[in-house]
Amino acid sequence: SGKWARVIEILRVLEEDCATPIAKLRQVADAMTVEMHAGLASEGGSKLKMLISYVDNLPSGEEHGFFYALDLGGTNFRVMRVLLGGKEGRVVKQEAKEVSIPPHLMTSGSDELFNFIAEALANFVATEGEDFHLPEGRQRELGFTFSFPVKQTSLSSGTLIKWTKGFSIEDTVGQDVVGELVKAMERVGLDMNVTALVNDTVGTLAGGRYYNPDVVAAVILGTGTNAAYVERAHAIPKWHGLLPKSGEMVINMEWGNFRSSHLPLTEYDHLLDFDSLNPGEQILEKIISGMYLGEILRRVLLKMADEAAFFGDSVPPKLRIPFIIRTPDMSAMHSDTSPDLKVVGSKLKDILEVPTTSLKMRKVVVSLCDIIASRGARLSAAGIYGILKKLGRDTPKDGETQKSVIAMDGGLFEHYTQFSECMESSLKELLGDEASGSVEVIHSNDGSGVGAALLAASHSQYL
Ligand code: ADP
Ligand code: MG
């Protein structure tokens, strides 16, 4: 019927608007390297903040002692304690607890959020066993992983530039987030020194390097997306401090805020951005990351329901609720291999309360998932390729066997198989056969938490 033809038309237009042929990916990668240069040249020189992390030495393996880490990301935060045993022992013992953040705390006041965090940390400290022994007279030390853009003023302090990923707490912006945490710890009577403040990408880079000396960059694909890499200190014109002995500095790109005329943006993306807590910002993040992929899918389905009676004569009311389709639901539907796509059917029933769907409708839904996820995955690959280009590691050097390893982490990368496989194959496509051999993508599981603890260890007040 005409209605079905309209469904197919909407699908086709989406496919066209989301297309990422290799030539486009190269343009995106080139634009990324241009913006990297601009962001390193001057403060505010680019949409890419290219933040200086104050990490000029990555873990060597020698780190030892007992440290805490706290990882505040998007939907959950994790508290962790690790016992580091140096080159031989490595991570001797590790305990962690995950706590989900009550949604109302993401948009209320700074004190409320940090009180909640400090309390959870205090509760975790209270469960410390005998095997984590703190030497007499010592204060506990913490590496604080904070996955939002921060202008660092030292390794252990920095002011919040803005919230992202569904957080919006006005009174934290411009404040020292370590100060906010310390005040909250004092309020709950927890005595602990915040030794290192690190972005999750920087933590993942540190955690990755601890196990693999060839790690040069880290990428997070989770609720949001971001990347960090090791830059040569003399290639950072905006850095006016002393050149670090190592000659290197880890840069937190904040690549989620990247945008370019080369990005394939659709009508759905523009409206999603318009309706978001941070319109005009985090444009790359809004087409790549886990917070948004399911929401893009919802918007396309809503258009199909509205304009082409996709779910019948009326639009399922649930389909009008923003963010009701979560990315894990999308990935479950995308990976449905049953002949009648029964997972797709049951997801649509559970989430949208659509009692029955035909096979051809389910097939359309899977195609939508594929189009939306592939665009995100291929653009992530283009970003990584951009970093490798900036580092001069995108082509094989004659007679050199230099390896470049990218440490990846985040729930999207870890759990959305189609996404991560597409990302890796697109990166290979960009690099070509020869250079692909010297580039490796690894999953640095929980690297950000361990990484923060490692950085706290190497910057301990007792060294
Ligand atoms: P954060 O980014 O909040 O620090 P994670 O790295 O754990 O936390 O990522 C969580 C995000 O990963 C979720 O918000 C979700 O978007 C995505 N995610 C989790 N599980 C899946 C899944 N099975 N399929 C697709 N995406 C997933
Ligand atoms: Mg995280």
mmCIF file of C-alpha atoms and ligand atoms in Angstrom, residues 71-74 76 78 145 147 165 200 220 222-223 409-411 448, ligand 2:
data_model
loop_
_atom_site.group_PDB
_atom_site.id
_atom_site.type_symbol
_atom_site.label_atom_id
_atom_site.label_comp_id
_atom_site.label_asym_id
_atom_site.label_seq_id
_atom_site.Cartn_x
_atom_site.Cartn_y
_atom_site.Cartn_z
ATOM 1 C CA ASP A 71 34.641 6.687 38.922
ATOM 2 C CA LEU A 72 31.789 9.084 38.213
ATOM 3 C CA GLY A 73 30.693 8.513 34.635
ATOM 4 C CA GLY A 74 27.120 8.749 33.492
ATOM 5 C CA ASN A 76 26.531 4.666 37.531
ATOM 6 C CA ARG A 78 31.971 2.905 40.957
ATOM 7 C CA THR A 145 37.822 9.631 37.739
ATOM 8 C CA SER A 147 34.120 11.895 33.081
ATOM 9 C CA LYS A 165 25.276 13.297 29.210
ATOM 10 C CA ASP A 200 37.943 8.496 32.339
ATOM 11 C CA ILE A 220 35.491 5.648 25.636
ATOM 12 C CA GLY A 222 29.746 4.417 26.849
ATOM 13 C CA THR A 223 26.947 6.729 27.861
ATOM 14 C CA ASP A 409 36.319 0.980 27.231
ATOM 15 C CA GLY A 410 32.652 1.757 27.898
ATOM 16 C CA GLY A 411 29.415 -0.161 27.913
ATOM 17 C CA SER A 448 39.592 3.972 34.109
HETATM 18 MG MG MG B 2 32.562 5.352 32.537
#
